[in-house]
XYZ file of C-alpha atoms in Angstrom:
584
model
C -4.557 -151.610 -87.291
C -4.231 -147.952 -86.396
C -3.566 -145.526 -89.218
C -0.073 -144.945 -87.850
C 0.657 -148.676 -88.112
C 1.028 -148.297 -91.880
C 4.011 -147.339 -94.006
C 4.104 -146.029 -97.563
C 5.779 -147.526 -100.599
C 5.310 -146.122 -104.090
C 6.669 -145.561 -107.584
C 5.550 -141.934 -108.149
C 2.470 -143.100 -110.020
C 0.702 -145.078 -107.312
C 1.319 -146.188 -103.746
C 0.606 -148.983 -101.272
C 0.126 -148.984 -97.512
C 1.983 -151.788 -95.719
C 0.866 -152.627 -92.189
C 3.142 -153.322 -89.260
C 1.983 -156.966 -89.465
C 3.220 -157.298 -93.059
C -0.163 -156.888 -94.782
C -0.628 -154.602 -97.782
C -4.145 -153.336 -97.128
C -4.397 -150.558 -99.711
C -3.182 -150.412 -103.305
C -4.673 -148.682 -106.343
C -3.317 -149.530 -109.805
C -2.192 -148.234 -112.186
C -2.653 -144.683 -110.764
C -3.183 -143.129 -107.374
C -6.853 -142.565 -108.218
C -7.515 -145.927 -109.910
C -9.867 -148.455 -108.310
C -8.046 -150.484 -105.676
C -7.076 -154.135 -105.857
C -6.459 -154.257 -102.086
C -9.072 -152.429 -99.961
C -8.922 -154.141 -96.560
C -8.037 -150.733 -95.130
C -11.630 -149.611 -95.714
C -13.383 -152.906 -95.148
C -12.117 -156.362 -94.279
C -9.595 -158.796 -95.704
C -12.425 -160.055 -97.918
C -12.044 -156.748 -99.784
C -8.463 -157.572 -100.753
C -5.090 -157.683 -99.036
C -1.687 -159.353 -99.222
C -0.171 -160.545 -95.967
C 3.400 -161.822 -95.735
C 5.266 -162.575 -92.507
C 6.106 -165.226 -89.903
C 3.346 -167.756 -89.303
C 1.131 -166.535 -86.474
C 0.805 -163.000 -87.840
C 2.273 -160.679 -85.245
C 3.482 -157.086 -85.598
C 7.040 -156.652 -86.793
C 9.612 -156.393 -84.052
C 11.044 -153.358 -85.818
C 10.870 -151.690 -89.198
C 12.524 -148.829 -90.999
C 13.077 -147.280 -94.370
C 16.485 -147.855 -95.857
C 18.229 -144.520 -95.266
C 16.996 -141.792 -97.607
C 14.722 -144.116 -99.629
C 11.141 -145.317 -99.923
C 12.255 -148.937 -99.444
C 10.665 -150.485 -96.356
C 12.351 -153.176 -94.250
C 10.337 -155.033 -91.586
C 11.971 -157.566 -89.256
C 10.477 -160.179 -86.955
C 12.379 -161.864 -84.147
C 10.927 -165.312 -83.440
C 11.971 -168.101 -81.051
C 13.675 -169.876 -83.966
C 15.297 -166.956 -85.764
C 14.902 -163.573 -87.440
C 13.366 -162.850 -90.837
C 13.215 -159.643 -92.869
C 10.698 -158.562 -95.516
C 11.776 -155.794 -97.898
C 8.917 -153.994 -99.661
C 9.230 -151.469 -102.475
C 7.813 -150.330 -105.802
C 10.530 -149.634 -108.389
C 10.090 -146.444 -110.446
C 8.244 -147.989 -113.328
C 9.275 -148.456 -116.890
C 5.862 -149.528 -118.157
C 3.895 -151.717 -115.745
C 3.644 -151.149 -111.978
C 5.321 -153.728 -109.762
C 5.157 -154.395 -106.037
C 8.230 -156.311 -104.895
C 8.479 -158.204 -101.603
C 11.702 -160.043 -100.734
C 11.754 -162.440 -97.766
C 15.236 -162.814 -96.308
C 16.498 -165.115 -93.589
C 18.588 -163.045 -91.180
C 19.341 -165.777 -88.653
C 18.134 -169.225 -87.684
C 15.129 -170.782 -89.401
C 11.663 -169.179 -89.520
C 8.350 -170.490 -90.789
C 6.757 -167.843 -92.997
C 3.229 -167.635 -94.398
C 1.497 -165.520 -96.995
C -2.112 -164.933 -97.978
C -3.169 -163.134 -101.153
C -6.697 -161.913 -101.870
C -7.027 -159.790 -104.994
C -10.265 -157.811 -105.216
C -10.645 -155.336 -108.047
C -12.879 -152.245 -108.088
C -12.492 -151.321 -104.412
C -13.022 -154.836 -103.078
C -16.113 -155.553 -105.165
C -14.870 -157.821 -107.982
C -13.642 -161.319 -107.195
C -11.293 -162.125 -110.099
C -10.859 -165.297 -112.074
C -7.488 -166.800 -111.036
C -5.472 -169.304 -113.018
C -1.969 -170.718 -112.871
C 0.241 -170.407 -115.959
C 3.739 -171.902 -116.044
C 3.843 -171.817 -112.266
C 2.708 -168.166 -112.016
C -0.642 -166.863 -110.752
C -2.790 -164.582 -112.868
C -5.936 -162.827 -111.640
C -8.294 -161.216 -114.173
C -11.373 -159.098 -113.555
C -12.766 -156.689 -116.153
C -10.024 -154.323 -117.354
C -7.517 -155.418 -114.704
C -5.013 -158.236 -114.633
C -2.270 -158.976 -112.116
C 0.448 -161.611 -111.988
C 2.276 -162.996 -108.988
C 5.720 -164.351 -109.749
C 7.541 -166.273 -107.026
C 9.525 -169.474 -106.508
C 7.100 -170.190 -103.655
C 3.950 -171.991 -104.907
C 0.620 -170.709 -103.558
C -2.440 -172.904 -103.143
C -5.967 -171.647 -103.744
C -9.010 -172.007 -101.510
C -11.854 -169.877 -100.145
C -11.221 -167.229 -102.827
C -7.658 -166.674 -101.616
C -4.183 -168.102 -102.243
C -1.864 -169.150 -99.440
C 1.544 -170.662 -98.787
C 3.623 -171.654 -95.783
C 7.361 -172.159 -96.202
C 10.614 -172.148 -94.247
C 13.255 -169.444 -94.586
C 16.772 -170.211 -93.414
C 19.620 -167.797 -92.778
C 20.871 -166.416 -96.087
C 17.735 -167.337 -98.086
C 16.209 -164.606 -100.287
C 12.817 -165.443 -101.741
C 11.173 -162.843 -104.001
C 7.504 -162.153 -104.686
C 6.668 -159.808 -107.564
C 3.104 -158.519 -108.055
C 2.603 -156.911 -111.494
C -0.460 -155.143 -112.928
C -1.323 -154.722 -116.602
C -4.463 -154.144 -118.705
C -6.274 -157.461 -119.045
C -6.359 -157.302 -122.857
C -2.569 -157.246 -123.054
C -0.217 -160.247 -122.812
C 1.783 -160.988 -119.677
C 4.473 -158.324 -119.261
C 8.141 -159.310 -118.981
C 9.269 -160.339 -115.525
C 11.631 -157.984 -113.749
C 14.827 -158.908 -111.937
C 13.734 -157.859 -108.462
C 17.249 -157.838 -106.995
C 18.655 -155.495 -109.649
C 15.493 -153.393 -109.331
C 16.132 -153.091 -105.610
C 19.619 -151.733 -106.292
C 18.331 -149.336 -108.940
C 15.518 -148.104 -106.711
C 17.933 -147.435 -103.866
C 20.263 -145.594 -106.269
C 17.363 -143.501 -107.593
C 16.419 -142.271 -104.131
C 20.042 -141.700 -103.094
C 20.597 -139.511 -106.148
C 17.373 -137.571 -105.545
C 18.001 -136.986 -101.847
C 21.559 -135.932 -102.706
C 20.142 -132.756 -104.258
C 18.599 -131.611 -100.956
C 20.026 -128.303 -99.734
C 18.666 -128.500 -96.185
C 21.397 -129.083 -93.605
C 19.771 -128.000 -90.340
C 19.311 -129.908 -87.097
C 16.122 -131.676 -88.227
C 17.521 -133.232 -91.396
C 16.041 -136.704 -90.793
C 12.503 -135.357 -90.398
C 12.861 -132.955 -93.330
C 14.299 -135.534 -95.719
C 11.656 -138.102 -94.807
C 8.969 -135.491 -95.481
C 10.540 -134.543 -98.813
C 10.720 -138.200 -99.879
C 7.068 -138.589 -98.929
C 6.143 -135.531 -100.987
C 8.120 -136.840 -103.944
C 6.318 -140.162 -103.525
C 2.993 -138.317 -103.906
C 4.057 -136.812 -107.240
C 2.562 -138.335 -110.372
C 5.680 -138.581 -112.511
C 4.119 -138.704 -116.007
C 2.433 -135.304 -115.643
C 3.981 -133.511 -112.655
C 0.695 -133.456 -110.722
C 0.881 -133.881 -106.941
C -1.826 -135.711 -104.973
C -2.836 -134.611 -101.479
C -2.689 -138.188 -100.148
C -2.738 -141.718 -101.609
C -5.898 -142.753 -99.719
C -9.597 -142.073 -99.568
C -12.056 -141.992 -96.671
C -9.676 -142.419 -93.750
C -11.809 -140.577 -91.183
C -11.101 -137.236 -89.578
C -13.517 -138.368 -86.863
C -13.357 -142.077 -86.021
C -16.755 -143.604 -86.719
C -17.993 -140.362 -88.270
C -18.868 -138.991 -91.697
C -15.887 -136.711 -92.346
C -14.392 -139.098 -94.892
C -13.043 -137.689 -98.155
C -11.105 -138.798 -101.216
C -7.708 -137.081 -101.324
C -6.188 -138.857 -104.333
C -6.381 -135.757 -106.494
C -4.305 -132.668 -107.207
C -5.446 -129.682 -105.154
C -3.887 -126.513 -106.526
C -3.413 -125.249 -102.979
C -1.718 -128.394 -101.676
C 0.445 -128.668 -104.766
C 1.642 -125.068 -104.570
C 2.565 -125.482 -100.911
C 4.287 -128.788 -101.682
C 6.313 -127.162 -104.420
C 7.249 -124.317 -102.117
C 8.735 -126.889 -99.718
C 10.540 -128.714 -102.534
C 11.865 -125.530 -104.119
C 13.160 -124.224 -100.789
C 15.030 -127.518 -100.431
C 16.713 -127.360 -103.828
C 14.225 -129.148 -106.108
C 13.482 -126.790 -108.997
C 12.836 -129.534 -111.580
C 9.601 -130.490 -109.802
C 8.471 -126.867 -110.037
C 8.993 -126.848 -113.806
C 7.077 -130.120 -114.184
C 4.208 -128.866 -112.038
C 4.000 -125.559 -113.905
C 3.667 -127.522 -117.140
C 0.933 -129.654 -115.517
C -0.836 -126.526 -114.274
C -0.851 -124.835 -117.658
C -2.409 -127.913 -119.224
C -4.926 -128.466 -116.430
C -6.292 -124.925 -116.229
C -6.090 -124.110 -119.935
C -9.281 -122.377 -121.007
C -11.418 -119.692 -119.431
C -10.278 -118.359 -116.032
C -13.813 -118.668 -114.660
C -13.528 -122.422 -115.217
C -10.580 -122.770 -112.824
C -11.116 -125.631 -110.375
C -9.595 -126.066 -106.943
C -8.496 -129.604 -107.854
C -7.940 -131.848 -110.834
C -7.105 -135.460 -111.581
C -3.453 -136.446 -111.824
C -3.515 -135.928 -115.596
C -5.635 -132.782 -115.357
C -9.093 -134.394 -115.406
C -11.870 -132.015 -114.415
C -14.805 -134.307 -113.677
C -14.319 -135.982 -110.298
C -17.864 -137.090 -109.367
C -18.340 -138.092 -105.730
C -19.777 -141.586 -105.174
C -20.418 -143.740 -102.111
C -19.156 -147.325 -101.948
C -21.825 -148.909 -99.787
C -20.273 -152.389 -99.870
C -17.312 -151.153 -97.792
C -17.829 -150.788 -94.035
C -15.279 -148.005 -93.735
C -12.219 -147.690 -91.562
C -13.392 -148.525 -88.014
C -17.016 -148.236 -89.204
C -16.501 -144.703 -90.520
C -19.100 -144.398 -93.252
C -19.685 -143.498 -95.972
C -16.652 -144.525 -98.005
C -16.360 -141.977 -100.798
C -14.530 -141.836 -104.113
C -14.356 -138.640 -106.113
C -14.802 -135.287 -104.425
C -17.796 -132.976 -104.685
C -15.659 -130.082 -103.453
C -14.311 -129.835 -106.997
C -17.315 -127.559 -107.704
C -16.578 -125.143 -104.874
C -15.411 -121.557 -105.119
C -12.237 -121.139 -103.073
C -10.763 -117.741 -103.794
C -7.570 -118.360 -101.824
C -6.354 -120.713 -104.575
C -5.592 -117.770 -106.859
C -3.218 -116.316 -104.318
C -1.479 -119.626 -103.708
C -0.943 -120.219 -107.421
C 0.412 -116.707 -107.959
C 2.674 -116.955 -104.941
C 4.049 -120.346 -105.970
C 4.854 -119.197 -109.487
C 6.447 -116.032 -108.141
C 8.614 -117.958 -105.661
C 9.593 -120.367 -108.431
C 10.823 -117.466 -110.551
C 12.789 -115.945 -107.692
C 14.502 -119.328 -107.183
C 15.552 -119.585 -110.830
C 12.676 -121.142 -112.761
C 12.841 -119.877 -116.336
C 10.348 -117.352 -117.664
C 7.328 -118.638 -119.560
C 5.234 -116.273 -121.669
C 2.256 -118.642 -121.739
C 2.345 -118.926 -117.963
C 2.233 -115.147 -117.594
C -0.669 -114.914 -120.038
C -2.665 -117.381 -117.947
C -1.663 -115.582 -114.737
C -3.022 -112.349 -116.214
C -6.322 -114.117 -116.890
C -6.461 -115.403 -113.315
C -5.838 -111.882 -112.039
C -8.722 -110.594 -114.169
C -10.949 -113.110 -112.406
C -9.688 -112.013 -108.974
C -10.462 -108.395 -109.860
C -14.055 -109.291 -110.671
C -14.782 -111.807 -107.881
C -12.603 -111.093 -104.823
C -15.530 -109.508 -102.978
C -17.772 -112.584 -103.216
C -18.322 -115.133 -100.427
C -16.762 -118.567 -100.968
C -16.304 -121.978 -99.335
C -12.780 -121.122 -98.254
C -9.613 -123.027 -97.451
C -11.353 -125.730 -95.434
C -13.896 -126.615 -98.139
C -16.861 -126.109 -95.856
C -20.116 -127.682 -96.926
C -22.155 -125.064 -95.124
C -23.164 -121.634 -96.471
C -20.618 -119.525 -98.321
C -19.007 -116.778 -96.255
C -16.588 -113.894 -96.627
C -13.645 -115.829 -95.190
C -10.806 -113.565 -94.104
C -8.139 -116.006 -95.273
C -9.674 -116.058 -98.762
C -9.562 -112.262 -98.917
C -5.961 -112.223 -97.681
C -4.953 -114.594 -100.469
C -6.739 -112.432 -103.054
C -4.571 -109.608 -101.745
C -1.545 -111.907 -102.106
C -2.430 -112.685 -105.734
C -2.342 -108.983 -106.613
C 0.739 -108.384 -104.481
C 2.696 -111.095 -106.323
C 1.480 -109.710 -109.642
C 2.910 -106.313 -108.723
C 6.180 -107.961 -107.696
C 6.273 -109.844 -111.004
C 6.141 -106.571 -112.900
C 8.635 -104.856 -110.623
C 11.081 -107.757 -110.410
C 10.874 -109.534 -113.742
C 9.861 -106.835 -116.201
C 6.472 -108.311 -117.010
C 3.790 -106.052 -118.429
C 0.396 -105.493 -116.874
C -1.889 -102.839 -115.357
C 0.286 -102.579 -112.285
C -1.230 -99.294 -111.060
C -4.690 -100.871 -111.082
C -3.336 -103.937 -109.260
C -1.696 -101.765 -106.606
C -4.892 -99.800 -106.066
C -7.069 -102.905 -105.752
C -4.513 -104.493 -103.470
C -4.874 -101.513 -101.152
C -8.685 -101.637 -101.314
C -8.729 -105.320 -100.308
C -6.225 -104.692 -97.517
C -8.311 -101.897 -96.079
C -11.540 -103.891 -96.236
C -9.996 -106.907 -94.457
C -8.651 -104.718 -91.675
C -12.058 -103.062 -91.336
C -14.501 -105.969 -91.687
C -12.351 -108.927 -90.698
C -10.857 -107.547 -87.494
C -12.515 -107.543 -84.075
C -11.067 -104.453 -82.380
C -12.558 -105.278 -78.972
C -10.836 -108.669 -78.878
C -7.807 -107.503 -80.887
C -7.985 -110.401 -83.329
C -8.867 -111.127 -86.894
C -11.860 -113.458 -87.237
C -12.758 -116.382 -89.447
C -15.128 -114.381 -91.637
C -16.716 -110.965 -91.828
C -19.142 -110.447 -88.952
C -18.126 -113.671 -87.218
C -16.792 -113.990 -83.695
C -15.092 -117.318 -84.465
C -11.380 -117.828 -84.971
C -9.616 -119.761 -87.707
C -6.089 -121.195 -87.700
C -5.700 -120.037 -91.319
C -5.312 -116.520 -89.878
C -1.779 -117.584 -88.949
C -0.974 -117.135 -92.636
C -1.399 -113.350 -92.365
C 2.229 -112.621 -91.422
C 3.545 -115.615 -93.406
C 2.299 -114.199 -96.739
C 3.309 -110.641 -95.836
C -0.161 -109.158 -95.402
C 0.963 -107.566 -92.120
C 4.347 -107.678 -90.368
C 4.651 -110.208 -87.599
C 5.211 -107.479 -84.998
C 1.946 -105.691 -85.861
C -0.254 -105.567 -82.708
C -3.175 -107.038 -84.676
C -1.079 -110.048 -85.652
C 0.145 -110.492 -82.093
C -3.445 -110.340 -80.832
C -4.606 -112.890 -83.396
C -1.831 -115.323 -82.543
C -2.553 -114.949 -78.837
C -6.284 -115.554 -79.402
C -5.602 -118.698 -81.415
C -3.277 -120.018 -78.716
C -5.955 -119.354 -76.100
C -9.087 -120.531 -77.911
C -8.096 -122.961 -80.667
C -5.720 -125.360 -78.947
C -6.484 -128.867 -77.670
C -3.864 -130.809 -75.737
C -1.279 -128.306 -76.944
C -2.115 -128.611 -80.662
C -4.058 -126.277 -82.959
C -7.590 -126.936 -84.241
C -8.705 -125.538 -87.597
C -11.746 -123.718 -86.191
C -14.317 -124.272 -83.426
C -16.690 -127.164 -84.027
C -19.892 -127.124 -82.015
C -23.583 -127.810 -82.504
C -24.324 -124.095 -82.603
C -21.584 -123.442 -85.196
C -22.720 -124.575 -88.649
C -19.689 -123.276 -90.516
C -18.810 -126.596 -92.177
C -22.287 -128.100 -92.387
C -21.161 -131.492 -91.057
C -21.832 -133.628 -88.011
C -19.232 -134.819 -85.521
C -15.886 -133.482 -84.411
C -12.319 -133.826 -85.603
C -8.757 -133.825 -84.329
C -6.112 -131.143 -84.318
C -5.123 -130.269 -87.871
C -1.377 -130.851 -87.960
C -0.598 -128.221 -90.589
C -2.069 -125.550 -88.305
C 0.251 -126.508 -85.465
C 3.262 -126.307 -87.789
C 2.057 -122.864 -88.913
C 2.050 -121.780 -85.292
C 5.639 -123.009 -84.966
C 6.653 -120.878 -87.924
C 4.867 -117.780 -86.637
C 6.359 -118.249 -83.159
C 9.792 -118.393 -84.759
C 9.018 -115.219 -86.717
C 8.022 -113.553 -83.430
C 11.378 -114.467 -81.903
C 9.825 -117.078 -79.583
C 12.335 -119.694 -80.684
C 12.271 -121.775 -77.501
C 8.481 -122.079 -77.524
C 8.518 -122.800 -81.248
C 11.147 -125.497 -80.819
C 9.209 -127.142 -77.995
C 6.016 -127.288 -80.065
C 7.856 -128.502 -83.158
C 9.538 -131.327 -81.289
C 6.199 -132.329 -79.741
C 4.778 -132.480 -83.251
C 7.650 -134.692 -84.377
C 6.690 -137.206 -81.690
C 3.319 -137.628 -83.437
C 4.997 -139.121 -86.509
C 4.773 -142.874 -86.689
C 7.812 -145.112 -86.336
C 8.862 -144.506 -89.953
C 8.332 -140.734 -89.875
C 4.896 -140.345 -91.483
C 1.985 -138.090 -90.562
C -1.727 -138.217 -91.290
C -3.887 -135.142 -91.726
C -4.838 -134.749 -88.068
C -4.062 -135.920 -84.541
C -6.997 -136.647 -82.272
C -6.021 -135.968 -78.642
C -9.179 -137.757 -77.478
C -7.749 -141.068 -78.595
C -4.054 -140.266 -78.882
C -4.150 -141.341 -82.533
C -3.514 -140.046 -86.028
C -6.684 -139.577 -88.086
C -7.494 -138.558 -91.643
C -5.932 -139.555 -94.931
C -2.393 -140.869 -94.761
C 0.298 -139.880 -95.393
C -0.856 -136.324 -95.889
C 1.135 -133.855 -97.989
C -0.517 -130.947 -96.173
C 1.114 -132.135 -92.924
C 4.596 -132.810 -94.286
C 4.870 -129.525 -96.201
C 4.641 -127.200 -93.163
C 6.954 -129.551 -91.256
C 9.649 -128.653 -93.802
C 8.907 -124.932 -93.550
C 8.824 -124.996 -89.745
C 12.159 -126.810 -89.618
C 13.692 -124.165 -91.866
C 12.228 -121.386 -89.715
C 13.862 -122.936 -86.645
C 17.170 -123.362 -88.458
C-alpha cells in the first residue's frame, strides 16, 4: 500500500499503522523505539502483520477517526452487507493493548483474519501455543496474547480464522504484549476501554483554544502530536516509523522514533499556542533529565527516556518499503553538531514562560550553561538543520538560531528578572547579526544563502522573519522569500535545498520530494507579508495532500503524486498548526 493508505492508532507510548485494507503492518512494543512485532511495512507479510476484514481483502469503502479521537473506524460495503472494524489502543495502565472490534452494521458478512507475529523487526518466528482458548506467542523477551471469542487455526507459521458477522454482532480481538518472564496479564474489558478511550480524547481536545476556520485540520494535527508523546517521560518522537523512504527505492531512509530537541520544541510551541501548557511542563522535566551534565555533551536527539546511545544499524533481512534499502534502526546523526538546536531550546523555554509555565531555577542554570557553549562555539561550522552527511558548513540558519538563543536569553533577563551577563549577551548577539548579514547575504541576488560563500538557497531561511532576526518587511527578507519561490519550488511546493550531482551538500545519492514543513513556513511568511490570499491558496493546497484521515508524512513527491518519508511526521503537523493560526 501507499504510505498515505495507513492510519495511526496509539496509546502515547507506542503506535501502530493500520492499512486501508485492515492490516496492521507496523507495531513496536512496548515503546515507540522497541523492536517491532509487525514489520510488513518494511518487508513482506512474512515479517509480521495482522489483517482483519471481509474475506477477499479489499480496501475499506470508507474510514474515519471518531470525532476528536485516535479511534479508527473502517467500513466495508459488500454484496451481502456492511461490516465495521474499530481499531484503537487504550491509554495503558500497565501492558499495551491493541483492540479490534468487528461489528455487523447491516446484513451478513463473511470476515477473515490472519495473524503473523514476528519479533525483532520480522526476524524471530515465535513459539505459539493455545492456553484456555487464547493464543500466546513467545520469542526471547517478548510475549503477546490474543484474546477473542473467535478461534484461530494455525498453519504455515500463521493463524487464521473465517467467520460470519451478522447485523448487531460485536466480536472483539485484544492483542496484549508483556515481558515473556511474567505471567499472563489480566484481560481488559474492550468495550469499557473503548468508552474510556473516547472520553480521554474528548477531554483532551476540549482544552484546545483554537477556534479558527481550519479547526478540523488543526485538531487532527494536535491529536497526532499528542499521540507521538511518550507519556511516562514527556519525550516527543519525530515519527513512529523508521526507514520509510524520502526517495522511493533510494537510500534516504532514517529512523525517526527518537526525540529530536528541535522537533520537540516546535511541537511544544504548537501545543502551547493551542492551550496545552501541561505538555510543556512535562517536556521541560524530560529535557532537564536528558541533557543533565556538561553542556558540551548536549545531543540533538535522545531516546524517549533520555537515552544517549542510539547506534545506527542496518537490518539486511528486510527488503525495505518498495525496495528502499537499507532499512535502518538507530540514528548516526545523534553525533552531529547542530548549533540551531540551542536557539530552538531557548526559544521554546522562553515562549513557555510567556504563556504561564512556572519558573524553574534548575532550568535557568542549565540554560546558562547552554549559552556558555553558544558563546564559545557559534562561529564553528556544523551539520545544520537538515542533518547533512556531507562536510560541515557555516549554515546561515544555524547562525540565526545562535542569535536567537542569545536574544531569548536577553529577553529572559529583561522580562522575568533572571540574572546573567546580559550586556555580554547583547554584544555577542549584535556581532552574530552583523556577521550573518555580511557573510550570509548575496547582495547581487538580494537573498540570504544556505551557507557562507554558497550560492545555494535553503528553505530554512524562511525562519529569519519568523524568529525575529529581521522584520518581514526588510528588503533582504523580501528578496530571500522571492528567491525561494522562484528557485526552490516544485509543482507549487517548497524543496529544502537544491539536490543535484554537482551539489554535495548532504553527501547522499538520489533525490527527494518537497519537504512539507517548508511549504507551511512559506504560508506563514506570506501571511506575515500581508499576502493572505496567496497564503490561503497554498495552505489549502497543502491540506489536500493529507490522507483521508488527515495525516501527513515528511514529504510529498510531485514526481509520483505521493507522500514519502516517515509517517505521520510531527515536523509536518506542527507548522500546519502555526500556518492555520497565521491565517486566522
